[in-house]
Amino acid sequence: MSRKTLANIDLKALHENLDILISLAQGSKIVAVVKANAYGNGAVEVARSIESKVDVLAVAFLEEALELSTAGITKPILILQGPHEEGEFEQKSQTPLIWMLHSEWQLKAYQKHLQNNAAFSQRNNAWLKFDSGMHRLGLPLNQLQDLLTSYKAIVNSNTVLVTHLANADEPRQGDAIAQIDRFLSTAQKANLPLCIANSAGNIRFAQARQDYVRLGIAMYGSTPFQANDNPIDLQAVMSLESSIMSLRTIPKGDAVGYGSTWRAARESKIATVALGYADGYPRHAPTSTPAWCNGRRIPLVGRVSMDMLTFDVTDLEEVAVGDSVQLWGKDLAINDVAEHIGTIGYELMTRISQRVPRRYLPEA
Ligand SMILES: *Cc1c(COP(=O)(O)O)cnc(C)c1O
């Protein structure tokens, strides 16, 4: 008998979400973001499954791109952070690479490689990232024209000018609209393809849907919006599941778990579930964080351990060792769980660790 803990990854739901987002994008080309192991869903499996439907795949850094290339992915791979050091341009990836250049040293280094190596330009392209207000990465927007002139050796008709929105998922829309306008008023003059939207931008702002959109979290069935502020219906791709490995009844007044942080206010039935913070479930999840068991929500009680969680199942009519427990997924929205834990669906999904097996449900 082995541990029943696993993440079910529903590839049919992934495709149905992607279809909805593609139709929302209204003809924009699609960059599918598969960084961070496809947000925990498995980069190679996700990329393989969707590559024929999208134009570009995106990862954060070179090693993530090489993993896909080695696995036989052929769609161009956009490296969102560009190179961290110049030597990365020496990589001989089978798959075409697109480097997002955000700093002037990267422009210089890229230009030098183009000049010194004729083969380089056949397998590599560059997109240019501009800072239109997020102030995290990007070339200065007010130098856009000058940079395109100084580095014209880099620029061709496939060079995309990119920016990233700081507030596309915030309830108040004015800040995102102002940022989109600021970028467009400068970038449109260059007559090159543009890319602004992430998932939230694609869902909410027509002006952010330019030649390309970048889709991440929404493909995986979570949205960047708050639960009560959710403009579209998506299906959970990841369902994180485990099972009850032990059950006991404790008297009123007894405590559960490390530090005895939770005490039973009545005689209580406690279920121990085979998953813990080493699997990526956050240790700081508080008492009353929900899970799903036998058709009902059950509250977490006591501290999260390395390999185990404890839930109060007193209110379940039937419960037995071996019963399945869903931590989030089809029956319990990840954003709902995230809200209890004081985080977002992105963080819960990306942190599920390697020791949790992924089981892939077929595309059709
Ligand atoms: C991760 C990332 C995205 C995807 O964002 P979502 O909110 O998951 O859609 C888009 N663009 C950049 C630059 C990113 O780093």
Coordinates of C-alpha atoms and ligand atoms in Angstrom, one line a residue:
M1 CA 0.0 0.0 0.0
S2 CA 1.5 3.3 -0.9
R3 CA 0.6 6.9 0.0
K4 CA -2.5 8.2 -1.8
T5 CA -1.2 11.7 -2.1
L6 CA -1.1 13.1 -5.6
A7 CA -1.9 16.0 -7.9
N8 CA -4.4 15.2 -10.6
I9 CA -3.7 17.4 -13.6
D10 CA -6.7 17.6 -15.9
L11 CA -5.4 18.2 -19.4
K12 CA -9.0 18.4 -20.8
A13 CA -9.7 21.3 -18.4
L14 CA -6.5 22.9 -19.4
H15 CA -7.5 22.9 -23.1
E16 CA -11.0 24.1 -22.4
N17 CA -9.6 27.0 -20.3
L18 CA -7.1 27.8 -23.1
D19 CA -9.9 27.8 -25.7
I20 CA -11.9 30.3 -23.7
L21 CA -8.9 32.6 -23.3
I22 CA -7.9 32.3 -27.0
S23 CA -11.4 33.3 -28.0
L24 CA -11.2 36.3 -25.6
A25 CA -7.9 37.3 -27.1
Q26 CA -9.7 38.0 -30.4
G27 CA -6.9 37.1 -32.8
S28 CA -3.9 38.1 -30.7
K29 CA -1.1 35.5 -30.9
I30 CA -0.7 33.4 -27.7
V31 CA 2.3 33.2 -25.4
A32 CA 1.6 30.3 -23.0
V33 CA 3.5 30.8 -19.8
V34 CA 4.9 27.5 -18.5
K35 CA 7.5 28.9 -16.0
A36 CA 7.9 27.3 -12.6
N37 CA 7.1 23.8 -13.8
A38 CA 4.0 25.2 -15.5
Y39 CA 2.9 26.7 -12.2
G40 CA 3.4 23.3 -10.6
N41 CA 1.4 21.4 -13.2
G42 CA 4.4 19.9 -15.0
A43 CA 6.2 22.0 -17.6
V44 CA 7.0 19.2 -20.1
E45 CA 3.6 17.6 -20.0
V46 CA 1.8 20.9 -20.2
A47 CA 4.0 22.2 -23.0
R48 CA 3.6 19.0 -25.0
S49 CA -0.1 19.1 -24.6
I50 CA -0.7 22.7 -25.7
E51 CA 2.2 23.6 -28.0
S52 CA 0.2 23.1 -31.2
K53 CA -2.4 25.5 -30.0
V54 CA -0.2 28.4 -29.1
D55 CA 2.5 30.6 -30.8
V56 CA 5.2 30.8 -28.1
L57 CA 5.9 29.2 -24.8
A58 CA 7.4 31.3 -22.0
V59 CA 9.6 30.4 -19.1
A60 CA 11.5 32.6 -16.6
F61 CA 15.1 31.6 -17.3
L62 CA 17.4 29.6 -19.6
E63 CA 17.5 26.3 -17.6
E64 CA 13.7 26.1 -17.8
A65 CA 13.8 26.6 -21.6
L66 CA 16.5 23.9 -21.9
E67 CA 14.3 21.4 -20.0
L68 CA 11.6 21.9 -22.6
S69 CA 14.0 21.8 -25.5
T70 CA 15.6 18.6 -24.3
A71 CA 12.1 17.0 -24.0
G72 CA 11.5 17.7 -27.7
I73 CA 9.4 20.8 -27.6
T74 CA 9.7 22.7 -30.9
K75 CA 7.7 25.9 -30.4
P76 CA 9.9 29.0 -29.8
I77 CA 10.5 29.6 -26.1
L78 CA 10.5 33.1 -24.7
I79 CA 12.9 33.6 -21.8
L80 CA 11.1 36.2 -19.8
Q81 CA 14.1 37.4 -17.7
G82 CA 16.5 37.3 -20.6
P83 CA 20.0 36.2 -19.8
H84 CA 21.4 36.5 -16.3
E85 CA 24.9 36.5 -17.8
E86 CA 26.3 36.9 -21.3
G87 CA 27.5 33.3 -21.5
E88 CA 23.9 32.1 -21.8
F89 CA 23.9 33.3 -25.4
E90 CA 26.4 30.4 -26.2
Q91 CA 23.7 27.8 -25.5
K92 CA 23.0 25.7 -28.5
S93 CA 19.3 24.9 -27.9
Q94 CA 17.5 22.8 -30.5
T95 CA 14.4 24.9 -30.0
P96 CA 14.4 28.5 -31.2
L97 CA 14.9 30.9 -28.2
I98 CA 13.4 34.4 -27.8
W99 CA 15.3 36.5 -25.3
M100 CA 13.3 39.2 -23.5
L101 CA 15.9 41.9 -23.1
H102 CA 15.2 44.3 -20.2
S103 CA 18.6 45.9 -19.5
E104 CA 21.0 47.8 -21.7
W105 CA 23.9 45.4 -20.9
Q106 CA 21.7 42.6 -22.5
L107 CA 21.1 44.7 -25.6
K108 CA 24.9 45.2 -26.0
A109 CA 25.7 41.6 -25.4
Y110 CA 23.0 40.4 -27.8
Q111 CA 24.1 42.8 -30.5
K112 CA 27.7 41.6 -30.1
H113 CA 26.5 38.0 -30.6
L114 CA 24.6 38.8 -33.7
Q115 CA 27.6 40.5 -35.2
N116 CA 30.1 37.7 -34.3
N117 CA 28.1 34.6 -35.1
A118 CA 25.9 34.3 -38.2
A119 CA 24.3 31.0 -37.0
F120 CA 23.1 32.8 -33.8
S121 CA 20.6 34.9 -35.6
Q122 CA 18.8 31.9 -37.1
R123 CA 18.0 30.3 -33.7
N124 CA 17.6 33.3 -31.6
N125 CA 15.4 36.4 -31.6
A126 CA 14.9 39.2 -29.1
W127 CA 11.9 41.0 -27.7
L128 CA 12.4 44.2 -25.8
K129 CA 10.8 44.9 -22.4
F130 CA 9.9 48.4 -21.3
D131 CA 9.1 49.7 -17.8
S132 CA 5.8 51.6 -18.1
G133 CA 5.2 51.9 -14.4
M134 CA 5.7 48.6 -12.5
H135 CA 9.3 49.5 -11.8
R136 CA 10.6 46.0 -11.5
L137 CA 12.2 45.2 -14.9
G138 CA 12.4 47.0 -18.2
L139 CA 14.2 49.5 -20.3
P140 CA 13.1 53.2 -19.7
L141 CA 10.0 53.9 -21.7
N142 CA 11.1 57.4 -22.5
Q143 CA 14.2 56.1 -24.2
L144 CA 12.3 53.7 -26.5
Q145 CA 13.0 55.5 -29.7
D146 CA 16.7 56.2 -28.9
L147 CA 17.2 52.6 -28.0
L148 CA 15.6 51.3 -31.2
T149 CA 18.0 53.5 -33.1
S150 CA 21.1 52.7 -31.1
Y151 CA 20.5 49.0 -31.3
K152 CA 18.9 48.7 -34.7
A153 CA 21.0 45.6 -35.5
I154 CA 18.8 43.8 -33.0
V155 CA 15.5 45.0 -34.3
N156 CA 13.6 43.2 -37.1
S157 CA 9.9 42.9 -37.9
N158 CA 9.5 40.1 -35.3
T159 CA 10.9 42.2 -32.5
V160 CA 8.0 42.6 -30.0
L161 CA 7.8 45.5 -27.7
V162 CA 6.6 44.3 -24.3
T163 CA 5.5 45.7 -21.0
H164 CA 4.0 44.2 -17.8
L165 CA 1.0 45.6 -15.9
A166 CA 1.2 46.1 -12.2
N167 CA -2.6 46.4 -11.5
A168 CA -4.5 44.4 -14.1
D169 CA -6.1 42.2 -11.4
E170 CA -6.9 45.0 -8.9
P171 CA -10.6 45.9 -8.4
R172 CA -9.9 49.5 -9.3
Q173 CA -9.3 49.7 -13.0
G174 CA -7.9 53.2 -13.5
D175 CA -4.3 52.4 -12.7
A176 CA -4.1 49.6 -15.3
I177 CA -5.8 51.7 -17.9
A178 CA -3.3 54.6 -17.3
Q179 CA -0.4 52.2 -17.6
I180 CA -1.7 50.7 -20.8
D181 CA -2.2 54.2 -22.3
R182 CA 1.3 55.3 -21.2
F183 CA 2.9 52.3 -22.9
L184 CA 0.8 52.6 -26.1
S185 CA 1.3 56.3 -26.6
T186 CA 5.1 55.7 -26.9
A187 CA 5.3 52.2 -28.3
Q188 CA 2.8 52.5 -31.1
K189 CA 5.0 55.0 -32.9
A190 CA 7.6 52.3 -33.4
N191 CA 5.4 50.3 -35.7
L192 CA 6.5 46.9 -34.3
P193 CA 4.3 44.2 -32.7
L194 CA 3.3 44.8 -29.1
C195 CA 2.5 42.6 -26.1
I196 CA 1.0 43.9 -22.8
A197 CA -1.6 41.6 -21.3
N198 CA -1.1 38.8 -18.8
S199 CA -4.1 36.7 -17.8
A200 CA -5.9 39.5 -16.0
G201 CA -5.2 42.0 -18.8
N202 CA -6.5 39.6 -21.4
I203 CA -9.7 39.0 -19.5
R204 CA -10.4 42.6 -18.6
F205 CA -8.8 45.1 -20.9
A206 CA -9.4 45.2 -24.6
Q207 CA -6.6 47.7 -25.0
A208 CA -4.1 45.2 -23.5
R209 CA -4.8 42.6 -26.1
Q210 CA -2.3 43.6 -28.7
D211 CA -0.4 41.4 -31.2
Y212 CA 0.4 39.0 -28.5
V213 CA -1.0 38.1 -25.0
R214 CA 0.8 36.2 -22.3
L215 CA -1.4 33.6 -20.5
G216 CA -0.4 32.0 -17.3
I217 CA -2.6 31.5 -14.2
A218 CA -5.9 31.5 -16.1
M219 CA -4.9 28.6 -18.3
Y220 CA -4.5 26.6 -15.1
G221 CA -8.0 27.5 -14.0
S222 CA -7.4 30.0 -11.2
T223 CA -7.9 33.6 -11.8
P224 CA -5.9 36.5 -10.5
F225 CA -9.1 38.2 -9.2
Q226 CA -10.7 38.0 -5.8
A227 CA -13.3 35.2 -5.5
N228 CA -16.3 37.6 -5.5
D229 CA -14.9 39.6 -8.4
N230 CA -14.5 36.9 -11.1
P231 CA -15.5 37.8 -14.6
I232 CA -15.1 34.3 -16.2
D233 CA -15.7 30.7 -15.4
L234 CA -12.6 28.4 -15.6
Q235 CA -12.1 24.8 -14.5
A236 CA -9.4 23.8 -12.0
V237 CA -6.6 21.9 -13.7
M238 CA -4.9 20.8 -10.5
S239 CA -6.7 18.8 -7.9
L240 CA -4.5 18.1 -4.9
E241 CA -5.6 14.9 -3.2
S242 CA -4.6 12.7 -0.3
S243 CA -6.4 10.4 2.1
I244 CA -7.2 9.9 5.7
M245 CA -4.5 7.6 7.2
S246 CA -5.8 7.7 10.8
L247 CA -8.9 8.6 12.7
R248 CA -9.5 9.1 16.5
T249 CA -12.1 10.6 18.8
I250 CA -10.7 12.9 21.5
P251 CA -12.5 14.3 24.6
K252 CA -13.5 17.9 25.0
G253 CA -10.6 20.0 26.2
D254 CA -7.8 17.9 24.6
A255 CA -5.4 19.5 22.1
V256 CA -4.2 18.4 18.6
G257 CA -0.8 18.7 17.1
Y258 CA 2.6 20.4 17.8
G259 CA 2.3 23.2 20.3
S260 CA -1.2 22.2 21.2
T261 CA -2.5 25.2 19.4
W262 CA -6.1 23.9 18.9
R263 CA -8.2 22.5 21.7
A264 CA -11.5 20.6 21.2
A265 CA -14.5 22.6 22.3
R266 CA -16.6 19.3 22.2
E267 CA -15.8 15.6 21.9
S268 CA -14.2 15.6 18.4
K269 CA -13.3 13.2 15.6
I270 CA -9.9 14.0 14.2
A271 CA -8.7 12.8 10.8
T272 CA -5.0 12.7 10.0
V273 CA -4.3 13.3 6.3
A274 CA -1.1 12.1 4.5
L275 CA 0.3 15.4 3.2
G276 CA 2.2 18.2 4.9
Y277 CA 4.5 21.2 4.4
A278 CA 7.2 19.0 2.8
D279 CA 4.6 18.5 0.0
G280 CA 4.2 22.2 -0.4
Y281 CA 1.1 22.8 1.8
P282 CA 1.9 26.0 3.7
R283 CA 2.9 25.5 7.3
H284 CA 1.3 28.8 8.2
A285 CA -2.2 27.6 7.1
P286 CA -4.4 28.5 10.1
T287 CA -7.0 26.4 11.9
S288 CA -10.2 26.4 9.9
T289 CA -8.5 26.4 6.4
P290 CA -10.9 24.2 4.4
A291 CA -10.5 20.9 2.6
W292 CA -13.1 18.7 1.0
C293 CA -14.1 15.2 2.1
N294 CA -17.2 13.1 1.4
G295 CA -19.1 16.0 -0.1
R296 CA -18.4 18.6 2.6
R297 CA -15.9 21.1 3.7
I298 CA -13.8 20.1 6.7
P299 CA -11.7 22.5 8.8
L300 CA -8.0 22.2 9.4
V301 CA -7.2 22.1 13.1
G302 CA -3.8 22.4 14.8
R303 CA -0.5 23.0 13.2
V304 CA 0.6 21.7 9.8
S305 CA 3.3 19.0 10.2
M306 CA 6.0 18.1 7.7
D307 CA 4.1 15.0 6.4
M308 CA 0.6 15.3 7.9
L309 CA -2.4 17.5 8.4
T310 CA -5.2 17.2 11.0
F311 CA -8.9 18.0 10.3
D312 CA -12.0 18.1 12.4
V313 CA -14.4 15.6 10.8
T314 CA -16.9 15.5 13.7
D315 CA -19.6 16.9 11.5
L316 CA -19.2 14.3 8.7
E317 CA -21.9 11.7 8.8
E318 CA -19.7 9.0 7.5
V319 CA -15.9 9.0 7.6
A320 CA -13.3 6.1 7.5
V321 CA -9.6 5.6 7.2
G322 CA -8.8 5.6 3.4
D323 CA -11.4 8.2 2.5
S324 CA -10.2 10.7 -0.1
V325 CA -9.5 14.3 0.9
Q326 CA -9.1 17.1 -1.6
L327 CA -7.0 20.1 -0.5
W328 CA -8.0 22.2 -3.5
G329 CA -9.2 21.5 -7.0
K330 CA -12.5 20.6 -8.7
D331 CA -14.6 20.6 -5.5
L332 CA -12.8 23.4 -3.6
A333 CA -11.5 26.5 -5.4
I334 CA -7.8 27.1 -4.8
N335 CA -8.4 30.8 -4.4
D336 CA -10.8 30.1 -1.6
V337 CA -8.2 28.0 0.2
A338 CA -5.5 30.7 -0.6
E339 CA -7.6 33.4 1.0
H340 CA -7.8 31.5 4.3
I341 CA -4.0 31.1 4.2
G342 CA -3.3 34.7 3.3
T343 CA -1.8 34.0 -0.1
I344 CA -2.9 33.6 -3.7
G345 CA -3.6 30.6 -5.9
Y346 CA -0.3 31.1 -7.8
E347 CA 1.7 30.5 -4.7
L348 CA -0.2 27.4 -3.6
M349 CA 0.0 25.9 -7.1
T350 CA 3.7 26.6 -7.7
R351 CA 4.9 25.3 -4.4
I352 CA 3.6 21.7 -4.6
S353 CA 6.8 19.9 -4.3
Q354 CA 8.5 17.2 -6.4
R355 CA 7.5 14.4 -4.0
V356 CA 3.9 14.8 -4.9
P357 CA 3.3 12.6 -8.0
R358 CA 1.4 14.2 -10.9
R359 CA -1.2 12.1 -12.6
Y360 CA -2.4 13.3 -16.0
L361 CA -6.0 13.0 -17.0
P362 CA -6.3 12.9 -20.8
E363 CA -7.0 15.8 -23.1
A364 CA -10.2 14.4 -24.5
Ligands
LIG1 C1 4.4 35.1 -15.1 C2 4.3 36.1 -16.1 C3 3.1 36.2 -16.9 C4 1.9 35.4 -16.7 O1 1.1 36.0 -15.7 P1 -0.3 35.4 -15.3 O2 -0.8 36.4 -14.3 O3 0.0 34.1 -14.6 O4 -1.1 35.3 -16.5 C5 3.1 37.2 -17.9 N1 4.2 38.0 -18.1 C6 5.3 37.9 -17.4 C7 6.4 38.9 -17.6 C8 5.4 37.0 -16.3 O5 6.5 37.0 -15.6

